[in-house]
Coordinates of C-alpha atoms in Angstrom, one line a residue:
M617 CA 88.1 153.6 109.8
H618 CA 84.1 154.3 111.8
V619 CA 83.5 157.1 114.2
I620 CA 81.7 156.3 117.5
Q621 CA 79.8 158.6 119.6
L622 CA 80.3 157.4 122.9
A623 CA 78.7 160.7 125.2
R624 CA 78.6 164.0 124.5
S625 CA 81.9 165.0 124.1
Q626 CA 83.7 161.3 122.8
W627 CA 84.1 159.8 119.9
L628 CA 85.6 155.7 119.3
V629 CA 87.6 155.0 116.4
V630 CA 87.7 152.1 115.3
D631 CA 89.2 150.5 112.3
N632 CA 88.2 148.2 109.1
H633 CA 88.4 145.4 111.3
Y634 CA 86.4 146.8 114.2
R635 CA 89.2 147.1 116.5
A636 CA 89.4 150.1 118.9
R637 CA 92.2 152.1 117.7
F638 CA 91.7 156.4 119.4
L639 CA 89.8 158.3 121.6
I640 CA 88.8 161.3 120.6
V641 CA 88.1 163.8 123.7
E642 CA 86.6 167.0 123.3
G643 CA 87.7 169.5 126.3
P644 CA 89.5 172.6 127.6
L645 CA 92.9 173.3 126.9
V646 CA 94.6 176.2 128.8
L647 CA 97.6 177.5 126.9
R648 CA 100.8 177.9 129.7
E649 CA 101.9 181.2 127.8
T650 CA 98.9 182.9 128.0
G651 CA 96.5 181.7 130.9
E652 CA 94.3 181.4 127.8
T653 CA 91.3 178.2 127.6
H654 CA 90.2 176.9 124.6
V655 CA 88.1 174.3 123.6
K656 CA 90.2 171.5 121.5
H657 CA 90.4 167.8 120.7
R658 CA 92.5 165.4 122.0
V659 CA 93.2 161.8 120.3
E660 CA 94.0 159.3 122.9
W661 CA 95.8 156.1 122.0
W662 CA 92.4 154.0 123.3
A663 CA 92.9 151.7 125.9
P664 CA 90.4 150.1 128.4
D665 CA 91.7 151.3 131.2
P666 CA 91.4 154.9 131.7
K667 CA 95.1 154.8 133.7
K668 CA 96.6 153.1 130.4
R669 CA 95.4 156.1 127.8
H670 CA 97.8 158.6 126.9
V671 CA 97.4 161.5 124.6
L672 CA 99.0 161.2 121.0
T673 CA 98.2 164.4 119.8
V674 CA 96.0 167.6 120.3
C675 CA 93.9 168.6 117.3
D676 CA 91.9 172.0 116.5
G677 CA 88.6 170.2 115.5
L678 CA 86.7 167.3 115.0
L679 CA 87.1 166.7 111.6
A680 CA 91.3 167.3 112.6
A681 CA 91.4 164.7 114.7
E682 CA 88.9 162.2 112.6
N683 CA 91.8 163.1 109.4
W684 CA 94.3 162.6 112.1
C685 CA 93.4 159.0 112.9
R686 CA 92.5 157.7 109.4
D687 CA 96.1 158.8 108.3
E688 CA 97.6 156.9 110.9
I689 CA 95.6 153.4 110.5
V690 CA 96.6 154.1 107.3
N691 CA 100.1 154.6 107.9
A692 CA 100.2 151.5 110.6
D693 CA 98.6 149.3 108.1
A694 CA 100.8 150.1 105.5
E695 CA 104.1 149.5 107.5
K696 CA 101.9 146.1 108.2
A697 CA 101.9 144.9 104.3
S698 CA 105.5 146.1 103.9
I699 CA 106.4 144.0 106.6
S700 CA 104.7 141.0 105.6
A701 CA 105.5 141.7 102.1
S702 CA 109.3 141.2 103.5
V703 CA 108.6 138.5 105.5
A704 CA 107.5 136.4 102.1
R705 CA 110.2 137.5 100.1
I706 CA 112.5 136.3 102.7
G707 CA 110.5 132.7 103.4
F708 CA 109.6 132.3 107.5

Protein backbone atom coordinates (compact mmCIF):
# COMPACT_ATOMS: atom_id res chain seq x y z
CA MET A 1 0.00 0.00 0.00
CA HIS A 2 1.21 3.49 -0.84
CA VAL A 3 -0.12 6.87 0.26
CA ILE A 4 0.32 9.86 -2.07
CA GLN A 5 -0.41 13.38 -0.86
CA LEU A 6 -2.49 15.17 -3.49
CA ALA A 7 -3.14 18.47 -1.72
CA ARG A 8 -2.76 20.01 1.71
CA SER A 9 -5.48 17.84 3.21
CA GLN A 10 -6.00 15.01 0.68
CA TRP A 11 -4.21 11.69 0.32
CA LEU A 12 -4.72 8.98 -2.29
CA VAL A 13 -4.25 5.38 -1.16
CA VAL A 14 -3.12 2.92 -3.84
CA ASP A 15 -2.69 -0.82 -3.43
CA ASN A 16 0.39 -2.86 -4.32
CA HIS A 17 -0.83 -3.17 -7.92
CA TYR A 18 -0.87 0.66 -8.17
CA ARG A 19 -4.67 0.89 -8.39
CA ALA A 20 -6.28 3.82 -6.62
CA ARG A 21 -8.53 2.50 -3.85
CA PHE A 22 -9.32 5.21 -1.29
CA LEU A 23 -9.19 8.98 -0.85
CA ILE A 24 -8.48 10.33 2.64
CA VAL A 25 -9.78 13.87 3.18
CA GLU A 26 -9.08 15.95 6.29
CA GLY A 27 -11.85 18.35 7.19
CA PRO A 28 -14.24 19.67 9.80
CA LEU A 29 -17.02 17.50 11.13
CA VAL A 30 -19.88 18.93 13.18
CA LEU A 31 -21.42 16.66 15.81
CA ARG A 32 -25.22 16.80 15.62
CA GLU A 33 -25.75 16.25 19.33
CA THR A 34 -23.53 19.07 20.62
CA GLY A 35 -22.84 21.25 17.60
CA GLU A 36 -19.09 21.02 18.27
CA THR A 37 -16.72 21.05 15.31
CA HIS A 38 -13.81 18.58 15.18
CA VAL A 39 -11.16 17.91 12.54
CA LYS A 40 -11.58 14.34 11.27
CA HIS A 41 -10.26 12.24 8.39
CA ARG A 42 -12.91 10.85 6.04
CA VAL A 43 -12.08 7.76 4.00
CA GLU A 44 -13.89 7.80 0.68
CA TRP A 45 -14.12 5.13 -2.01
CA TRP A 46 -11.96 6.42 -4.85
CA ALA A 47 -13.64 7.42 -8.12
CA PRO A 48 -12.28 9.91 -10.67
CA ASP A 49 -15.65 11.69 -10.69
CA PRO A 50 -16.24 13.39 -7.29
CA LYS A 51 -19.99 12.76 -7.58
CA LYS A 52 -19.42 8.99 -7.53
CA ARG A 53 -17.34 9.00 -4.32
CA HIS A 54 -18.95 8.02 -1.04
CA VAL A 55 -17.70 8.06 2.54
CA LEU A 56 -16.82 4.67 3.97
CA THR A 57 -15.66 5.67 7.45
CA VAL A 58 -14.52 8.61 9.57
CA CYS A 59 -11.31 8.32 11.62
CA ASP A 60 -9.71 10.42 14.36
CA GLY A 61 -6.38 10.85 12.58
CA LEU A 62 -4.39 10.22 9.43
CA LEU A 63 -2.63 7.20 10.91
CA ALA A 64 -5.95 5.62 11.90
CA ALA A 65 -7.31 6.25 8.39
CA GLU A 66 -4.20 4.69 6.81
CA ASN A 67 -4.53 1.64 9.07
CA TRP A 68 -8.21 1.27 8.16
CA CYS A 69 -7.31 1.39 4.44
CA ARG A 70 -4.50 -1.13 4.90
CA ASP A 71 -6.85 -3.54 6.71
CA GLU A 72 -9.49 -3.20 3.96
CA ILE A 73 -6.91 -3.91 1.24
CA VAL A 74 -5.61 -6.97 3.12
CA ASN A 75 -9.16 -8.27 3.64
CA ALA A 76 -10.02 -7.75 -0.05
CA ASP A 77 -6.84 -9.57 -1.14
CA ALA A 78 -7.60 -12.47 1.20
CA GLU A 79 -11.14 -12.71 -0.14
CA LYS A 80 -9.87 -12.75 -3.74
CA ALA A 81 -7.35 -15.46 -2.86
CA SER A 82 -10.02 -17.65 -1.25
CA ILE A 83 -12.31 -17.23 -4.27
CA SER A 84 -9.43 -18.12 -6.63
CA ALA A 85 -8.60 -21.20 -4.56
CA SER A 86 -12.24 -22.23 -4.54
CA VAL A 87 -12.54 -21.83 -8.31
CA ALA A 88 -9.29 -23.75 -8.87
CA ARG A 89 -10.51 -26.56 -6.61
CA ILE A 90 -13.81 -26.83 -8.48
CA GLY A 91 -12.04 -26.75 -11.81
CA PHE A 92 -13.55 -23.88 -13.77
